[in-house]
Short mmCIF file of C-alpha atoms in Angstrom, two decimals:
data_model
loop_
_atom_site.label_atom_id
_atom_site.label_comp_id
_atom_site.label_asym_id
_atom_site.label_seq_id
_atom_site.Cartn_x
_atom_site.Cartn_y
_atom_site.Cartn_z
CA UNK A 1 0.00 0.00 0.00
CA UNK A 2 3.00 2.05 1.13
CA UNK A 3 4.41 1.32 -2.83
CA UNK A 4 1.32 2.34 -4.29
CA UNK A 5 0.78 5.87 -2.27
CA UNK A 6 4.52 6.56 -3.41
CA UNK A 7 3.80 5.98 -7.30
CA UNK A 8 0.61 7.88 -6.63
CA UNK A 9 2.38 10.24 -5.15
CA UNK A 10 5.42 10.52 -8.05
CA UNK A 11 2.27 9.89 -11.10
CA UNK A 12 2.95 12.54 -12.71
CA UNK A 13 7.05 12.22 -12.90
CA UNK A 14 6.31 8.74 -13.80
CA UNK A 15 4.08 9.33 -16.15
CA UNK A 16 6.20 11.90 -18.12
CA UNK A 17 9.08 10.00 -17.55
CA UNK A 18 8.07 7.20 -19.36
CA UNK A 19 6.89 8.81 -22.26
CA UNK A 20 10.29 10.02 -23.37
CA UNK A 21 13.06 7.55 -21.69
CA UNK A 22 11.27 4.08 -21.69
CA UNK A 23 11.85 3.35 -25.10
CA UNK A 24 15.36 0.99 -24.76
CA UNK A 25 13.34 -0.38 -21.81
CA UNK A 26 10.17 -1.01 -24.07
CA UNK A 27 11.87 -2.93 -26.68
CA UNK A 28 13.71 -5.00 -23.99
CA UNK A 29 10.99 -6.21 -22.68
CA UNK A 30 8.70 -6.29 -26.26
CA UNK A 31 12.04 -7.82 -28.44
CA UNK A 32 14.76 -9.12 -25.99
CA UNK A 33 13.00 -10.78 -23.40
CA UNK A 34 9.86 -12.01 -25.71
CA UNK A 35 7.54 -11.58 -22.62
CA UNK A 36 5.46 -8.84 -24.55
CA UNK A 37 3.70 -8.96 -27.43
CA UNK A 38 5.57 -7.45 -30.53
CA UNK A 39 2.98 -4.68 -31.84
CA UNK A 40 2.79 -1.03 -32.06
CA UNK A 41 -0.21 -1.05 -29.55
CA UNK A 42 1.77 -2.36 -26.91
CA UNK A 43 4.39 0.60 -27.65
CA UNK A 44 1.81 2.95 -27.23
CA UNK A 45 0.43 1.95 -24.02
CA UNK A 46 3.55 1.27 -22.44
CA UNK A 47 4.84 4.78 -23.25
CA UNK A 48 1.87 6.86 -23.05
CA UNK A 49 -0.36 4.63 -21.19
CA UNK A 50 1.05 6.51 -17.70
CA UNK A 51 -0.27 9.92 -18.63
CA UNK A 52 -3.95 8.14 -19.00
CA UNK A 53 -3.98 6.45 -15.69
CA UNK A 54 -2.46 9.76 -13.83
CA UNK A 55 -5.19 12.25 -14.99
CA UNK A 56 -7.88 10.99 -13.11
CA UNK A 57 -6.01 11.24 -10.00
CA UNK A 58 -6.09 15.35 -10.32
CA UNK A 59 -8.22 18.74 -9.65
CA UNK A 60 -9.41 19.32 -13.39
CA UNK A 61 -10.30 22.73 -12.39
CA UNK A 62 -7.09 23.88 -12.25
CA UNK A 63 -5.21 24.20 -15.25
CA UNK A 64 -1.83 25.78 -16.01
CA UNK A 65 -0.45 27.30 -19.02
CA UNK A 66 2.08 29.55 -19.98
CA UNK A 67 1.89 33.03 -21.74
CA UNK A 68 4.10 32.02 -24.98
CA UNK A 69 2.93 32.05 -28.51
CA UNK A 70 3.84 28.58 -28.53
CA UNK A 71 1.21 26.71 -28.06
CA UNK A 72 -1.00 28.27 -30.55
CA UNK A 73 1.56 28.00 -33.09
CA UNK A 74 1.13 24.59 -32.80
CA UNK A 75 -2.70 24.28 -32.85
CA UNK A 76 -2.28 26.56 -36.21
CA UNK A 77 0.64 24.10 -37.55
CA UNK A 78 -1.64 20.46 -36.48
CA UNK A 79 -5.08 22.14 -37.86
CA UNK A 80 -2.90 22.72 -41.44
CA UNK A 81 -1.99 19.00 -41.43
CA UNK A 82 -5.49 18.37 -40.57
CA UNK A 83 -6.79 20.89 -43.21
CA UNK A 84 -4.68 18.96 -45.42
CA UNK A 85 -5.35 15.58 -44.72
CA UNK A 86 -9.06 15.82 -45.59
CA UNK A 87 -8.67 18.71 -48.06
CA UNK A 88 -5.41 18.71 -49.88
CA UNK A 89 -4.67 15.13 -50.93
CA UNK A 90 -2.12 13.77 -53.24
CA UNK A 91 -3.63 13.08 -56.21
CA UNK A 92 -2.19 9.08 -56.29
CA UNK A 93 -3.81 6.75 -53.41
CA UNK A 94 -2.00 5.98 -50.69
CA UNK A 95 -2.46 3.21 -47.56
CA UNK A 96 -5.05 5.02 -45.28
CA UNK A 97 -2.56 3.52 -42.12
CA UNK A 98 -0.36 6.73 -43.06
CA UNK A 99 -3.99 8.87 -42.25
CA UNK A 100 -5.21 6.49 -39.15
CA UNK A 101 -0.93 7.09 -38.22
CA UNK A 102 -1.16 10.78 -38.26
CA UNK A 103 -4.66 11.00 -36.61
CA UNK A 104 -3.46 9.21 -33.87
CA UNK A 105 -0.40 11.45 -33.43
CA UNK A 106 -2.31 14.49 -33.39
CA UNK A 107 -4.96 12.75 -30.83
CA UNK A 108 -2.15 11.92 -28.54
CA UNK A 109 -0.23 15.12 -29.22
CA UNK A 110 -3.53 17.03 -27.89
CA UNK A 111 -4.32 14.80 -25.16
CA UNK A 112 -0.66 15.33 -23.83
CA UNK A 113 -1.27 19.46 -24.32
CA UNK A 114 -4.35 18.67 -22.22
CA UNK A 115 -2.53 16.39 -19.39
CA UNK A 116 0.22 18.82 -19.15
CA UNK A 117 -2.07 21.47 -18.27
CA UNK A 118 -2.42 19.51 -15.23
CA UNK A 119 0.99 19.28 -14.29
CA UNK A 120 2.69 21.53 -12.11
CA UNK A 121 6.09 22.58 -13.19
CA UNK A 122 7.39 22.67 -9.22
CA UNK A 123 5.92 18.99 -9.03
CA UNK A 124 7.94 17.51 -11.22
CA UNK A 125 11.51 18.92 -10.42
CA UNK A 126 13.81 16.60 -8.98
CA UNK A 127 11.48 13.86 -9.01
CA UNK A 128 11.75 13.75 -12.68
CA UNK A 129 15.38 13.55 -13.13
CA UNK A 130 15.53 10.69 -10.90
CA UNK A 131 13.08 8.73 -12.70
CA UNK A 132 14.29 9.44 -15.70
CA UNK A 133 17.92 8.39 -15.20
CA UNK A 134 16.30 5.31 -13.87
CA UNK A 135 14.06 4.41 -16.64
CA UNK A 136 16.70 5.30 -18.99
CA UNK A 137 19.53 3.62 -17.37
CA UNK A 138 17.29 -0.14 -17.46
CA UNK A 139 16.86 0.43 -20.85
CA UNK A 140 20.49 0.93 -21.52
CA UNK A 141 21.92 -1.75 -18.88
CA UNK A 142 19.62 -4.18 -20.43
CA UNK A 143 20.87 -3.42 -24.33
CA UNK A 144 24.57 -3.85 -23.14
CA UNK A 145 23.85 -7.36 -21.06
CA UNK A 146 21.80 -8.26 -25.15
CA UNK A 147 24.94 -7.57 -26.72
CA UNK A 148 27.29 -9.00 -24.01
CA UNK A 149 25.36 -12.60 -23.87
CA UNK A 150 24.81 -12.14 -27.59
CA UNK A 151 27.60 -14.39 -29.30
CA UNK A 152 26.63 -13.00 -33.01
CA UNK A 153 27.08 -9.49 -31.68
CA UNK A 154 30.77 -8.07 -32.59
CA UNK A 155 32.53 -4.88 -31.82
CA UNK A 156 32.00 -2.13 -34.39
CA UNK A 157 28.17 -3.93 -35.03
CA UNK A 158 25.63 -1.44 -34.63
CA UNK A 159 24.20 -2.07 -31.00
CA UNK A 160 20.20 -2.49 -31.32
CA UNK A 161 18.22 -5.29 -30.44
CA UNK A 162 16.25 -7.22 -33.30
CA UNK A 163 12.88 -6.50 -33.58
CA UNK A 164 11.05 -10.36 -34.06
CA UNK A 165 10.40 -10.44 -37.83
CA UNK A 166 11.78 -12.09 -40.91
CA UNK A 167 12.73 -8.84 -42.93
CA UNK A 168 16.56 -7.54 -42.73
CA UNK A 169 15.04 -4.21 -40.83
CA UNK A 170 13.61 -6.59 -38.25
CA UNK A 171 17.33 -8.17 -37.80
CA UNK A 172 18.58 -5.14 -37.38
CA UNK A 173 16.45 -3.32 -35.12
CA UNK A 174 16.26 0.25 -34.58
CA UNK A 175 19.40 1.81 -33.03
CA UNK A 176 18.04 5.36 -33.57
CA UNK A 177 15.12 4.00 -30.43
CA UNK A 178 18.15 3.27 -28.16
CA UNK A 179 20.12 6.57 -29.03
CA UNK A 180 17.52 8.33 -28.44
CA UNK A 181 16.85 6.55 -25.03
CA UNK A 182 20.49 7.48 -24.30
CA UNK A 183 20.34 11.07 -24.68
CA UNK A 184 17.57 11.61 -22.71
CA UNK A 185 19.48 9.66 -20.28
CA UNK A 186 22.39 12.15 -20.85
CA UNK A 187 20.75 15.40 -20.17
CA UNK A 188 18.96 14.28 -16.94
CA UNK A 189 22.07 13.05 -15.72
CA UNK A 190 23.78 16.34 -16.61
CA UNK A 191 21.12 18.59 -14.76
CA UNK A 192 21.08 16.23 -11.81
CA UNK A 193 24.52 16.15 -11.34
CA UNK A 194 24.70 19.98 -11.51
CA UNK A 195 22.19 20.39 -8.59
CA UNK A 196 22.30 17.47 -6.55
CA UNK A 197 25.07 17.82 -3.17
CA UNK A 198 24.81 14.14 -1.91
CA UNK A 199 27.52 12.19 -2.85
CA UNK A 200 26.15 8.43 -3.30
CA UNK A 201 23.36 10.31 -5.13
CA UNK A 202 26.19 11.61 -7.23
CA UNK A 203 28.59 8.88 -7.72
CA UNK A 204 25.20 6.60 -8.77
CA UNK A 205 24.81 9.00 -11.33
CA UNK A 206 28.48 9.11 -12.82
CA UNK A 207 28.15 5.03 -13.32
CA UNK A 208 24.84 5.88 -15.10
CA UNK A 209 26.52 8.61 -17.42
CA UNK A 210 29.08 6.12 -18.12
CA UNK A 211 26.44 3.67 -19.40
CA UNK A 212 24.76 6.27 -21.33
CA UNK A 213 27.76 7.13 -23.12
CA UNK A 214 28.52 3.60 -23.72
CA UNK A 215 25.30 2.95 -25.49
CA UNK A 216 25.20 6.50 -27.08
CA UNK A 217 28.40 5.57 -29.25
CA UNK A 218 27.76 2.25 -29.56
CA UNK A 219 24.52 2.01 -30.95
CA UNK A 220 26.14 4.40 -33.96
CA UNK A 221 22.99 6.58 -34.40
CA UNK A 222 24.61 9.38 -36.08
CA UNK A 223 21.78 12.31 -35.29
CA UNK A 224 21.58 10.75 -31.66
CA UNK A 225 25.00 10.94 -31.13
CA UNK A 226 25.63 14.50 -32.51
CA UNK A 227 22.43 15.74 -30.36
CA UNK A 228 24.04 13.69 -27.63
CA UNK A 229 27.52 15.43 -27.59
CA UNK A 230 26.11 19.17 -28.97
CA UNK A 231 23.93 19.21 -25.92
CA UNK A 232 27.14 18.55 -23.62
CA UNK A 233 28.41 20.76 -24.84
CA UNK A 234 26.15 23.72 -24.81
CA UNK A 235 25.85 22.71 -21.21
CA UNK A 236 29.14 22.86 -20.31
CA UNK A 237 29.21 26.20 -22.32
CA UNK A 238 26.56 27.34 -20.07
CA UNK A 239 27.46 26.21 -16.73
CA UNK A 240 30.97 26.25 -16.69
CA UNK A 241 34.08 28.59 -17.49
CA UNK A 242 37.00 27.86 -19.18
CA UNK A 243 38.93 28.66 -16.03
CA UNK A 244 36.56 26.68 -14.10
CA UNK A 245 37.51 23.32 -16.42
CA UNK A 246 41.29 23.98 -16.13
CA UNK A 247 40.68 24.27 -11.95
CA UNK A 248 38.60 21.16 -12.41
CA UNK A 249 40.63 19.35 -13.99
CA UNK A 250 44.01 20.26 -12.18
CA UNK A 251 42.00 19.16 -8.50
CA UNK A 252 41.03 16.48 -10.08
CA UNK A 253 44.38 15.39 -11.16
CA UNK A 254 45.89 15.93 -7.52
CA UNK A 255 44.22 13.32 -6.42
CA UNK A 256 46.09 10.07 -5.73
CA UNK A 257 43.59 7.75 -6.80
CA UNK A 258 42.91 8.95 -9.64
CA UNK A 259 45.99 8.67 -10.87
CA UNK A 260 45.89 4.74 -9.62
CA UNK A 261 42.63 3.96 -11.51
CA UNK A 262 43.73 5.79 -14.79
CA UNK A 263 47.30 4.09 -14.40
CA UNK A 264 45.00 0.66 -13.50
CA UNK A 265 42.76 1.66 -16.91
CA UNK A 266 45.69 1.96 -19.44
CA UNK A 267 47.23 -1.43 -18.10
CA UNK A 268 43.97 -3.48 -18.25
CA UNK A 269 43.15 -1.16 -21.74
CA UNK A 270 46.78 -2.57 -23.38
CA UNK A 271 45.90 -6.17 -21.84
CA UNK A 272 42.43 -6.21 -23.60
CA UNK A 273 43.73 -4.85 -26.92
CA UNK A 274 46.93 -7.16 -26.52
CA UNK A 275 44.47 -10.90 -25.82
CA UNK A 276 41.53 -9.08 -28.45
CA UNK A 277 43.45 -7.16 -31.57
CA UNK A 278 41.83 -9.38 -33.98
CA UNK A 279 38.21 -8.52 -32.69
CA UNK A 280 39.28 -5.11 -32.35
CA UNK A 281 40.55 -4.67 -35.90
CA UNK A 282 37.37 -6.24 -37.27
CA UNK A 283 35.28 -3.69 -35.00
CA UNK A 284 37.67 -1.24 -36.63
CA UNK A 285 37.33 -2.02 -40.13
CA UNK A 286 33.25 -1.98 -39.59
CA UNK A 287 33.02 1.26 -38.57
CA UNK A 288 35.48 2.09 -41.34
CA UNK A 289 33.17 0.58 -44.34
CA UNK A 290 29.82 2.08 -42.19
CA UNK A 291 32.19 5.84 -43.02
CA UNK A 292 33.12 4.95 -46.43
CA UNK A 293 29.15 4.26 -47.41
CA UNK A 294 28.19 7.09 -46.11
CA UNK A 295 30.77 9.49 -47.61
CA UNK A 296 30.19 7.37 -51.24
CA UNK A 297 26.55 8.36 -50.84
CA UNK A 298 27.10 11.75 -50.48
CA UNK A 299 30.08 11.86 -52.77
CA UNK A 300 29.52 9.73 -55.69
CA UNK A 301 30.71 10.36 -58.86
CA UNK A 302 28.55 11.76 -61.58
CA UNK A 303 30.16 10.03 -64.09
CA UNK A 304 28.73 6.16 -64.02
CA UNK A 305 31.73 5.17 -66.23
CA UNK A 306 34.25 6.40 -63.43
CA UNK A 307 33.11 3.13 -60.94
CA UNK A 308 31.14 0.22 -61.67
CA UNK A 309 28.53 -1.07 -59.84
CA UNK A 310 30.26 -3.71 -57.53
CA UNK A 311 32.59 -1.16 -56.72
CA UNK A 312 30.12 1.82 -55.33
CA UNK A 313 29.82 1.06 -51.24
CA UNK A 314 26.23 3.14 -50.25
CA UNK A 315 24.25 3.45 -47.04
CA UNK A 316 20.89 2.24 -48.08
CA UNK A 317 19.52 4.66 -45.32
CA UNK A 318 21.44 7.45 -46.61
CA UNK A 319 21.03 6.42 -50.50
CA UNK A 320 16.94 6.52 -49.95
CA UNK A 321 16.60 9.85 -48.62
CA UNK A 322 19.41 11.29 -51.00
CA UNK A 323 16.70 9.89 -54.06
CA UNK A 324 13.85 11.73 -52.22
CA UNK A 325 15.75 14.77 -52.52
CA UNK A 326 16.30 14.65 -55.35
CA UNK A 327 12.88 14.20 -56.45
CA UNK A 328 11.83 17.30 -54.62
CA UNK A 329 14.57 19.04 -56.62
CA UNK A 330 13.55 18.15 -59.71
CA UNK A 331 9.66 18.78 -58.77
CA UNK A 332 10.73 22.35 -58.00
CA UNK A 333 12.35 22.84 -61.01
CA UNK A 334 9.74 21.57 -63.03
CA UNK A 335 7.12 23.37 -61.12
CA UNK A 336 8.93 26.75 -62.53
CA UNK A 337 9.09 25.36 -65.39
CA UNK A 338 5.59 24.26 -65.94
CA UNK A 339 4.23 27.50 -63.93
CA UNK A 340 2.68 25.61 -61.13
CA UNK A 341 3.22 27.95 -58.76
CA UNK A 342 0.57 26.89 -56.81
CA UNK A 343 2.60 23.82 -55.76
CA UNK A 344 5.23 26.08 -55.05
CA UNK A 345 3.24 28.00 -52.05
CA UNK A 346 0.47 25.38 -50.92
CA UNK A 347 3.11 22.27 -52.23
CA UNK A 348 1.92 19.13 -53.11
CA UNK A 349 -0.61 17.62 -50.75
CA UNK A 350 -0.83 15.86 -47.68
CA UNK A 351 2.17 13.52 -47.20
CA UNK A 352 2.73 13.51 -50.84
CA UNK A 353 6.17 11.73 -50.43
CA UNK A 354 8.06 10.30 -47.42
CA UNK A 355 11.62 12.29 -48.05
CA UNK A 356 12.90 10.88 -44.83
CA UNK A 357 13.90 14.74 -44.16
CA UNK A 358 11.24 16.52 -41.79
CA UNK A 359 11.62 19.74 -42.51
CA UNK A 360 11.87 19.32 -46.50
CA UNK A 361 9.02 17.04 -46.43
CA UNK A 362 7.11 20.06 -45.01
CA UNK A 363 7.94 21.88 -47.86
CA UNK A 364 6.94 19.70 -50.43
CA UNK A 365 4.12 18.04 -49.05
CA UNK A 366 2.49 21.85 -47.83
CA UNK A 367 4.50 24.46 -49.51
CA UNK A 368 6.08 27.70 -48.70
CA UNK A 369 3.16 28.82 -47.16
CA UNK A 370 3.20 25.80 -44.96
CA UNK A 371 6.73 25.52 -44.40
CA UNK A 372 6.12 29.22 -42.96
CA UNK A 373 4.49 28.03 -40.09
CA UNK A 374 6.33 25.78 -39.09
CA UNK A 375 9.50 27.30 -39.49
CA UNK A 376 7.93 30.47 -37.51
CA UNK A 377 7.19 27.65 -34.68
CA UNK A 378 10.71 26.15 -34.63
CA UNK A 379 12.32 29.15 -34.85
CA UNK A 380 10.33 30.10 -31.67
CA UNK A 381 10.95 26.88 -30.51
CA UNK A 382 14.72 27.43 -30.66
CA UNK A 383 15.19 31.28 -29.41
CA UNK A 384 12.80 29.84 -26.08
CA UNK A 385 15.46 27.04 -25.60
CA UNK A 386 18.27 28.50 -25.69
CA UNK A 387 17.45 31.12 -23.59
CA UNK A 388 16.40 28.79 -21.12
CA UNK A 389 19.76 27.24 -21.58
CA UNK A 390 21.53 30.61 -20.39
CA UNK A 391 18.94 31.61 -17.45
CA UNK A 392 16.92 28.17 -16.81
CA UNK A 393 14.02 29.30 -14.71
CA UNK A 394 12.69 25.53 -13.73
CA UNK A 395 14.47 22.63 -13.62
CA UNK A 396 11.93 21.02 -15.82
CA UNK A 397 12.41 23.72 -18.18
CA UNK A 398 15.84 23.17 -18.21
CA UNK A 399 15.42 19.67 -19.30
CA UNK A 400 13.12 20.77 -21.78
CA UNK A 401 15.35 23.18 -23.21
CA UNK A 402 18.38 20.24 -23.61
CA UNK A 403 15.93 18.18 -24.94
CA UNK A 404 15.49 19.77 -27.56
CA UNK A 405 18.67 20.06 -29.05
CA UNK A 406 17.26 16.29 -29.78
CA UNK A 407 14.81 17.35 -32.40
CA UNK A 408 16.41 20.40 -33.87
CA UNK A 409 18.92 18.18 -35.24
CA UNK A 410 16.42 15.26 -36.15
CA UNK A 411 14.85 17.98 -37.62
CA UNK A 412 16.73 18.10 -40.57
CA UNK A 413 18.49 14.78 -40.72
CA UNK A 414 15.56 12.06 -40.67
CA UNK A 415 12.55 10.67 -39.31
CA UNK A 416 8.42 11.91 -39.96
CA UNK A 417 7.07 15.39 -39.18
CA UNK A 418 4.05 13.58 -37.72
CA UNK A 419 5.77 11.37 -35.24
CA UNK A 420 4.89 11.22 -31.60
CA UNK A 421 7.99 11.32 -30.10
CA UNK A 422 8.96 14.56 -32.23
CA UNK A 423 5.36 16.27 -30.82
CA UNK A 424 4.83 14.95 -27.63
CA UNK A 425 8.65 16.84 -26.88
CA UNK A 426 7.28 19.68 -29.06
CA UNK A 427 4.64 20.14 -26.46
CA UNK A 428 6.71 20.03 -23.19
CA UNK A 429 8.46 22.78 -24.94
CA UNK A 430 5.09 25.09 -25.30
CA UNK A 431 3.84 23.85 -22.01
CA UNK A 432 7.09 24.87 -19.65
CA UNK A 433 9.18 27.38 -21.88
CA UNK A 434 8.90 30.53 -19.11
CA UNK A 435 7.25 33.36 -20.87
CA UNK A 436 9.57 36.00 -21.87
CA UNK A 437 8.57 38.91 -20.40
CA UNK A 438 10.22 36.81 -16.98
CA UNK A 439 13.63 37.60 -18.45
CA UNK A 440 12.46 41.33 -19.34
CA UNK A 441 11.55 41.88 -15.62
CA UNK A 442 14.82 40.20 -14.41
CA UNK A 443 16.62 42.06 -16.45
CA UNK A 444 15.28 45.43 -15.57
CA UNK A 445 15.74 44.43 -11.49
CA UNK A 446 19.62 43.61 -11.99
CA UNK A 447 19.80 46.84 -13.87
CA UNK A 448 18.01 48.73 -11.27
#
């Protein structure tokens, strides 16, 4: 009874929580253990299925919101998808899960926007963090005891579990899931660590850092990783000095043990490469050809007589979106050439093309006139963040404003617009982004 009062207690950081970190943990349980059942509804209740049991347990006559232009920017930007889901169709047919897909989203996107007007930011606080490093650090531990009991896994292998199906996707899995689990990981860690004064608090959440890391690099999620490491490091730009690094480091360094366990680490690090430079090399030379498709995607010759086909290395991944693009390109072109400028500023219809690019499907799919909302949202999106970043006013904002170094870059590098991991986050940022006019007043009592 005690347990229960406690998670009744905690719902709400629960709840929100799980929405964002519990996704390594999710497809532990769904695709590593097998004691789930392998479907998308499962997914959805296990991430979001916390933020429908914890409303009932509230005053709904109280409701909090926050006096940004956010949130209506986002109504405007979901009503055009709407608007042009029913309205604005592309003119060939298409399978009416991508419609049932994106309804959901948007039903779940406004639900949250409803839940979190619930939520208190001052409930959540360090509550949060705690839960979230938790969450987040299952998920992880459990993908690096897959790999480590896995004997087909090798160093330099992409580090994802395998979803259960026949197709090659489903025997790879999705490492971008477990990145993504890892960063969130990262940044709750980081803003933890930066107000927390207990030390076994503290030293719990170094050894959790460390396994965030670990999975972070390992599971070779390119946009995950460089969200991961640019979001260090605008928090180290914001909440440290360079002088403050170099005293750091030099206190650090007068500290006996230290010196023992690095001495300790580059012994047992020339032992392991000494009794394992075969596997090493291999691990090596895999994340040499996974650089070498990439760079012969982006790079390839123009001239097909210059190579021949056994001898170009792609990225399928990489290879499919740069074809989108390139379809979009040449549908702009011809669009000024043909004088369809109406595709130019409304585009050309609801999800006419899956570009694997957010932010250029946008374009196509709605236009100029379309991408201009959005763009005016994410723009706002962006100036609220990072000046959260400099002066965080809630620590719940501060996550917020971290997290979203997440989906700026994801942004423009892959995934759907209509996802509901990409809204859901969009919507923690309109929901606890302080208003500005908070920074105005500050500003004008420091002056004073």
């Amino acid at each position: 009874m005690m347990l229960f009062d406690k998670i009744l207690k905690h719902r709400d950081a629960i709840a929100i929580s799980m929405v964002f970190c519990s996704g390594p943990l999710n497809y532990g349980i769904r695709d590593g253990l097998g004691v789930a059942p392998n479907s998308a509804i499962f997914t959805l209740i296990f991430m979001f299925g916390g933020i429908f049991l914890a409303l009932p347990y509230r005053d709904l006559n109280k409701l909090y919101r926050n006096d940004t232009p956010l949130t209506f920017l986002a109504l405007v930007y979901l009503v055009v998808t709407l608007l042009y889901m029913f309205v604005y169709v592309k003119e060939y047919y298409f399978p009416i899960t991508v419609k049932i897909y994106d309804c959901i989203v948007i039903g779940i996107t406004l639900y949250f926007l409803f839940y979190l007007s619930t939520v208190k930011a001052k409930s959540l606080r360090f509550n949060f963090l705690r839960f979230s490093i938790f969450i987040s650090f299952i998920g992880c531990l459990g993908l690096l005891a897959y790999a480590v009991l896995n004997p087909d896994f090798v160093l330099g292998q992409r580090l994802a579990i395998s979803f259960k199906g026949d197709s090659e996707m489903d025997s790879m899995g999705n490492p971008h899931i477990f990145g993504r689990g890892a960063f969130f990981g990262i940044i709750s860690a980081l803003i933890y660590l930066k107000y927390e004064t207990k030390s076994i608090y503290r030293n719990l959440t170094y050894l959790s850092l460390l396994a965030f890391l670990a999975v972070l690099v390992l599971s070779q999620a390119m946009s995950s990783i460089m969200a991961g490491f640019g979001a260090i490091a605008f928090f180290v730009w914001h909440n440290s000095s360079f002088l403050g690094i170099i005293k750091g480091a030099r206190k650090l360094l007068t500290k006996w043990y230290v010196w023992v366990i690095l001495i300790a680490l580059i012994g047992k690090g020339i032992d392991v490469f000494r009794k394992n430079e075969a596997i090493i090399e291999l691990g090596y030379n895999v994340i040499e050809r996974r650089v070498e498709k990439l760079v012969n995607t982006i790079f390839a010759s123009e001239d097909e007589n210059d190579i021949t086909a056994e001898e170009v290395v792609t990225d399928e991944s990489a290879e499919g979106r740069v074809v989108t693009l390139k379809i979009v390109k040449e549908s702009l072109i011809e669009n000024f050439e043909e004088g369809w400028y109406h595709k130019i500023f409304f585009g050309h219809g609801y999800f006419a093309l899956y570009v694997d690019v957010p932010i250029v499907e946008v374009f196509h799919s709605y236009g100029l006139a379309g991408l201009s909302i959005f763009l005016v949202f994410f723009i706002s999106m962006i100036i609220y963040s990072w000046r959260e970043m400099k002066n965080p006013q809630t620590i719940i904002s501060e996550w917020t404003a971290y997290g979203f170094v997440y989906f700026f870059i994801f942004t423009f590098t892959n995934g759907l617009i209509m996802d509901y991991n990409r809204w859901t986050f969009f919507i923690m940022v309109c929901r606890f982004m302080p208003p500005a006019i908070k920074y105005v007043t500050q500003l004008k009592v420091s002056k004073a």
